[in-house]
Amino acid sequence: MSGPGVPWRPAPGGLVLDLRVTPNAAFDRIDGVEQRADGRLVLRLRVRAVPDRGRANAAVIVVLAGALDLPKSAIRLVSGDTSRDKTVALAGDARALEERLAALA
């Protein structure tokens, strides 16, 4: 299921997922896959938390953990600490993670 048509790719111990995050939103929610102007695919995510002192990043992890049925410790921010474009590493069985992500997309 990995490939050019999804915003995730295999990584040692799981998957790496590209996100576009909107902080300070009305609701915490996952809006599905979006294609960026540069052609890259990202999973669109909105969080109520403000982008201050890592609060939005923490909220991203909580929302993903709940949606993917993962412990928060299985999700790690790889890049994009202060950007809306983020990359996270998801630890676990890659095939099971892909199935869960496909259901969200």
Coordinates of N, CA, C and O in Angstrom, one line a residue:
M1 N 0.8 -1.2 0.0 CA 0.0 0.0 0.0 C 0.9 1.3 0.0 O 0.4 2.3 -0.3
S2 N 2.1 1.2 0.4 CA 3.0 2.3 0.3 C 3.3 2.6 -1.1 O 3.2 1.8 -2.0
G3 N 3.6 3.8 -1.4 CA 3.9 4.2 -2.7 C 3.7 5.7 -3.0 O 3.5 6.4 -2.0
P4 N 3.7 6.1 -4.2 CA 3.6 7.5 -4.5 C 2.2 8.1 -4.3 O 2.0 9.3 -4.2
G5 N 1.2 7.2 -4.1 CA -0.2 7.7 -3.9 C -0.6 7.8 -2.4 O -1.8 8.0 -2.1
V6 N 0.3 7.8 -1.5 CA 0.0 7.9 -0.1 C 1.1 8.8 0.6 O 2.2 8.9 0.1
P7 N 0.7 9.4 1.7 CA 1.6 10.3 2.4 C 2.5 9.6 3.4 O 3.1 10.3 4.3
W8 N 2.6 8.3 3.3 CA 3.5 7.6 4.3 C 4.4 6.7 3.5 O 4.2 6.4 2.3
R9 N 5.5 6.3 4.1 CA 6.5 5.4 3.5 C 7.1 4.5 4.6 O 7.1 4.9 5.8
P10 N 7.6 3.4 4.2 CA 8.2 2.4 5.2 C 9.5 3.0 5.8 O 10.2 3.8 5.2
A11 N 9.7 2.7 7.0 CA 10.9 3.1 7.7 C 11.2 1.9 8.7 O 10.4 1.1 9.0
P12 N 12.5 1.9 9.1 CA 12.8 0.8 10.1 C 11.9 0.9 11.3 O 11.8 1.9 11.9
G13 N 11.3 -0.2 11.6 CA 10.4 -0.3 12.8 C 9.0 0.3 12.6 O 8.3 0.4 13.6
G14 N 8.6 0.7 11.4 CA 7.3 1.2 11.2 C 7.1 2.0 9.9 O 7.6 1.6 8.9
L15 N 6.6 3.2 10.1 CA 6.3 4.1 8.9 C 6.7 5.5 9.3 O 6.8 5.9 10.5
V16 N 6.9 6.3 8.2 CA 7.1 7.7 8.4 C 5.9 8.4 7.7 O 5.6 8.0 6.5
L17 N 5.3 9.4 8.3 CA 4.1 10.0 7.8 C 4.3 11.5 7.7 O 4.8 12.2 8.6
D18 N 3.9 12.1 6.5 CA 4.0 13.5 6.3 C 2.6 14.1 6.6 O 1.6 13.6 6.2
L19 N 2.7 15.2 7.3 CA 1.5 15.9 7.8 C 1.4 17.4 7.4 O 2.5 18.0 7.3
R20 N 0.3 17.9 7.3 CA 0.0 19.4 7.2 C -0.9 19.7 8.4 O -2.1 19.2 8.4
V21 N -0.4 20.4 9.3 CA -1.2 20.7 10.6 C -1.7 22.1 10.6 O -0.9 23.1 10.3
T22 N -2.9 22.3 11.0 CA -3.5 23.6 11.3 C -3.7 23.7 12.8 O -4.6 23.0 13.3
P23 N -3.0 24.5 13.5 CA -3.2 24.7 14.9 C -4.3 25.7 15.1 O -4.8 26.4 14.2
N24 N -4.7 25.8 16.4 CA -5.8 26.8 16.8 C -7.1 26.6 16.0 O -7.7 27.6 15.7
A25 N -7.4 25.4 15.7 CA -8.6 25.0 14.9 C -9.8 24.9 15.9 O -9.6 24.8 17.1
A26 N -11.0 24.9 15.3 CA -12.2 24.7 16.2 C -12.3 23.3 16.8 O -12.9 23.1 17.8
F27 N -11.8 22.3 16.0 CA -11.9 20.9 16.5 C -10.6 20.2 16.2 O -9.8 20.6 15.3
D28 N -10.3 19.1 17.0 CA -9.3 18.2 16.7 C -9.8 17.2 15.7 O -10.8 16.5 16.0
R29 N -9.2 17.1 14.5 CA -9.7 16.2 13.5 C -8.7 15.9 12.4 O -7.8 16.7 12.2
I30 N -8.9 14.8 11.8 CA -8.1 14.4 10.6 C -9.0 14.6 9.4 O -10.1 14.0 9.3
D31 N -8.5 15.4 8.5 CA -9.3 15.7 7.3 C -9.0 14.9 6.1 O -9.6 15.0 5.0
G32 N -8.1 13.9 6.1 CA -7.8 13.1 5.0 C -6.5 13.5 4.3 O -5.8 14.4 4.7
V33 N -6.3 12.9 3.1 CA -5.1 13.2 2.4 C -5.3 14.4 1.5 O -6.4 14.6 0.9
E34 N -4.3 15.2 1.4 CA -4.3 16.4 0.5 C -3.0 16.5 -0.3 O -2.0 16.1 0.2
Q35 N -3.2 16.9 -1.6 CA -2.0 17.1 -2.4 C -1.5 18.5 -2.3 O -2.3 19.5 -2.5
R36 N -0.2 18.7 -2.0 CA 0.3 20.0 -1.9 C 0.6 20.6 -3.3 O 0.6 19.9 -4.3
A37 N 0.9 21.9 -3.4 CA 1.2 22.5 -4.7 C 2.4 21.9 -5.4 O 2.5 21.9 -6.6
D38 N 3.4 21.4 -4.5 CA 4.6 20.8 -5.1 C 4.3 19.3 -5.5 O 5.2 18.6 -5.9
G39 N 3.1 18.8 -5.4 CA 2.7 17.5 -5.8 C 2.8 16.5 -4.6 O 2.4 15.3 -4.8
R40 N 3.4 16.9 -3.5 CA 3.6 16.0 -2.4 C 2.3 15.7 -1.7 O 1.4 16.6 -1.6
L41 N 2.0 14.5 -1.2 CA 0.8 14.2 -0.5 C 1.1 14.3 1.0 O 2.2 13.9 1.5
V42 N 0.1 14.8 1.7 CA 0.2 14.9 3.2 C -1.1 14.5 3.8 O -2.2 14.6 3.2
L43 N -1.1 14.1 5.0 CA -2.3 13.8 5.8 C -2.6 15.2 6.5 O -1.8 15.7 7.2
R44 N -3.8 15.7 6.2 CA -4.3 17.0 6.8 C -4.8 16.7 8.2 O -5.7 15.9 8.4
L45 N -4.3 17.5 9.1 CA -4.7 17.3 10.5 C -5.0 18.7 11.2 O -4.2 19.7 10.9
R46 N -6.0 18.8 11.9 CA -6.3 20.1 12.6 C -6.3 19.8 14.1 O -6.8 18.8 14.6
V47 N -5.7 20.7 14.9 CA -5.7 20.6 16.4 C -6.2 21.9 17.0 O -5.9 23.0 16.5
R48 N -6.8 21.8 18.1 CA -7.3 23.0 18.9 C -6.2 23.7 19.5 O -6.3 24.9 19.8
A49 N -5.1 23.0 19.8 CA -4.0 23.6 20.6 C -3.3 24.8 19.8 O -3.3 24.7 18.6
V50 N -2.8 25.7 20.6 CA -2.1 26.8 19.9 C -0.6 26.4 19.7 O -0.1 25.6 20.4
P51 N 0.0 27.0 18.7 CA 1.4 26.7 18.4 C 2.3 27.4 19.4 O 3.1 28.3 18.9
D52 N 2.3 27.1 20.6 CA 3.1 27.7 21.6 C 3.7 26.7 22.5 O 3.0 25.9 23.1
R53 N 5.1 26.7 22.6 CA 5.8 25.9 23.6 C 5.5 24.4 23.3 O 5.4 23.6 24.3
G54 N 5.3 24.0 22.1 CA 5.1 22.6 21.7 C 3.7 22.0 22.0 O 3.5 20.9 21.8
R55 N 2.8 22.9 22.3 CA 1.4 22.4 22.6 C 0.7 21.8 21.4 O 0.1 20.8 21.5
A56 N 0.9 22.5 20.2 CA 0.3 21.9 19.0 C 0.9 20.6 18.6 O 0.2 19.6 18.2
N57 N 2.2 20.5 18.8 CA 2.9 19.2 18.5 C 2.5 18.1 19.4 O 2.2 17.0 18.9
A58 N 2.3 18.4 20.7 CA 1.8 17.4 21.6 C 0.4 17.0 21.2 O 0.0 15.8 21.3
A59 N -0.5 18.0 20.8 CA -1.8 17.6 20.4 C -1.8 16.8 19.1 O -2.7 15.9 19.0
V60 N -0.9 17.0 18.2 CA -0.8 16.2 17.0 C -0.6 14.7 17.4 O -1.2 13.8 16.9
I61 N 0.3 14.5 18.3 CA 0.6 13.2 18.8 C -0.6 12.5 19.4 O -0.9 11.3 19.2
V62 N -1.3 13.3 20.3 CA -2.5 12.7 20.9 C -3.6 12.4 19.9 O -4.2 11.3 20.0
V63 N -3.8 13.2 18.9 CA -4.8 13.0 17.9 C -4.5 11.7 17.1 O -5.3 10.8 16.8
L64 N -3.2 11.7 16.6 CA -2.8 10.5 15.9 C -2.8 9.2 16.7 O -3.3 8.2 16.2
A65 N -2.4 9.3 17.9 CA -2.4 8.1 18.8 C -3.9 7.6 18.9 O -4.1 6.4 18.8
G66 N -4.8 8.4 19.1 CA -6.2 8.0 19.2 C -6.7 7.4 18.0 O -7.4 6.4 17.9
A67 N -6.4 8.1 16.8 CA -7.0 7.7 15.5 C -6.4 6.3 15.1 O -7.0 5.5 14.4
L68 N -5.1 6.1 15.4 CA -4.4 4.9 15.0 C -4.3 3.8 16.0 O -3.7 2.8 15.8
D69 N -4.9 4.1 17.2 CA -4.9 3.1 18.3 C -3.5 2.7 18.7 O -3.1 1.6 18.7
L70 N -2.7 3.8 18.9 CA -1.3 3.6 19.2 C -1.0 4.3 20.6 O -1.6 5.3 20.9
P71 N 0.0 3.8 21.3 CA 0.4 4.6 22.5 C 1.1 5.9 22.0 O 1.8 5.8 20.9
K72 N 1.0 6.9 22.8 CA 1.7 8.2 22.4 C 3.2 7.9 22.2 O 3.8 8.6 21.4
S73 N 3.8 7.0 23.0 CA 5.2 6.8 22.9 C 5.6 6.1 21.5 O 6.8 6.1 21.2
A74 N 4.7 5.7 20.8 CA 5.0 5.1 19.5 C 5.0 6.1 18.3 O 5.2 5.8 17.2
I75 N 4.8 7.4 18.7 CA 4.8 8.4 17.7 C 5.8 9.5 18.1 O 5.8 10.0 19.2
R76 N 6.7 9.8 17.1 CA 7.8 10.7 17.4 C 7.9 11.7 16.3 O 7.8 11.4 15.1
L77 N 8.0 13.0 16.6 CA 8.1 14.1 15.7 C 9.5 14.0 15.1 O 10.5 14.1 15.8
V78 N 9.7 13.8 13.8 CA 11.0 13.7 13.1 C 11.4 15.1 12.6 O 12.6 15.4 12.8
S79 N 10.5 15.8 12.0 CA 10.9 17.2 11.6 C 9.6 18.1 11.6 O 8.5 17.6 11.6
G80 N 9.9 19.4 11.5 CA 8.8 20.3 11.5 C 8.3 20.8 12.8 O 7.2 21.2 13.0
D81 N 9.2 20.9 13.8 CA 8.9 21.3 15.1 C 8.1 22.7 15.1 O 7.2 22.8 15.9
T82 N 8.6 23.6 14.3 CA 7.9 24.9 14.3 C 7.2 25.2 13.0 O 6.8 26.4 12.7
S83 N 7.0 24.2 12.2 CA 6.3 24.4 10.9 C 5.0 23.7 10.9 O 4.7 22.8 11.7
R84 N 4.1 24.1 10.0 CA 2.9 23.4 9.8 C 3.1 22.1 9.1 O 2.2 21.2 9.2
D85 N 4.1 22.0 8.3 CA 4.5 20.8 7.6 C 5.4 19.9 8.5 O 6.4 20.4 8.9
K86 N 4.9 18.8 8.9 CA 5.6 17.9 9.9 C 5.8 16.5 9.3 O 5.0 16.1 8.5
T87 N 6.8 15.9 9.9 CA 7.0 14.4 9.6 C 7.1 13.7 10.9 O 7.8 14.2 11.8
V88 N 6.3 12.6 11.0 CA 6.3 11.8 12.3 C 6.7 10.4 11.9 O 6.4 9.9 10.8
A89 N 7.3 9.8 12.9 CA 7.6 8.3 12.8 C 6.6 7.6 13.6 O 6.4 8.0 14.8
L90 N 6.1 6.5 13.0 CA 5.1 5.7 13.7 C 5.8 4.3 13.9 O 6.2 3.7 13.0
A91 N 5.9 3.9 15.2 CA 6.5 2.6 15.5 C 5.5 1.6 15.6 O 4.4 1.8 16.1
G92 N 5.8 0.4 15.0 CA 4.8 -0.7 15.0 C 4.9 -1.5 13.7 O 5.7 -1.3 12.9
D93 N 4.0 -2.4 13.6 CA 3.9 -3.2 12.4 C 3.4 -2.4 11.2 O 2.3 -1.8 11.2
A94 N 4.3 -2.3 10.2 CA 4.1 -1.4 9.1 C 2.7 -1.7 8.4 O 2.0 -0.8 8.0
R95 N 2.5 -3.0 8.2 CA 1.3 -3.4 7.4 C 0.0 -3.0 8.2 O -0.9 -2.4 7.6
A96 N 0.0 -3.2 9.5 CA -1.2 -2.8 10.3 C -1.3 -1.3 10.3 O -2.5 -0.7 10.2
L97 N -0.2 -0.6 10.4 CA -0.3 0.9 10.4 C -0.8 1.4 9.1 O -1.6 2.4 9.0
E98 N -0.4 0.8 8.0 CA -0.8 1.2 6.6 C -2.3 1.0 6.5 O -3.0 1.9 6.0
E99 N -2.9 -0.1 7.1 CA -4.3 -0.3 7.0 C -5.1 0.7 7.8 O -6.1 1.2 7.3
R100 N -4.6 1.1 9.0 CA -5.2 2.1 9.8 C -5.2 3.5 9.1 O -6.2 4.2 9.1
L101 N -4.0 3.8 8.5 CA -3.9 5.1 7.8 C -4.8 5.1 6.6 O -5.4 6.2 6.3
A102 N -4.9 4.0 5.9 CA -5.7 4.0 4.7 C -7.2 4.2 5.1 O -7.9 4.9 4.3
A103 N -7.6 3.7 6.2 CA -9.0 4.0 6.7 C -9.2 5.4 7.0 O -10.3 5.9 6.8
L104 N -8.2 6.2 7.4 CA -8.3 7.6 7.7 C -8.3 8.4 6.4 O -8.9 9.5 6.4
A105 N -7.5 8.0 5.5 CA -7.4 8.7 4.2 C -8.7 8.7 3.4 O -9.0 9.5 2.7

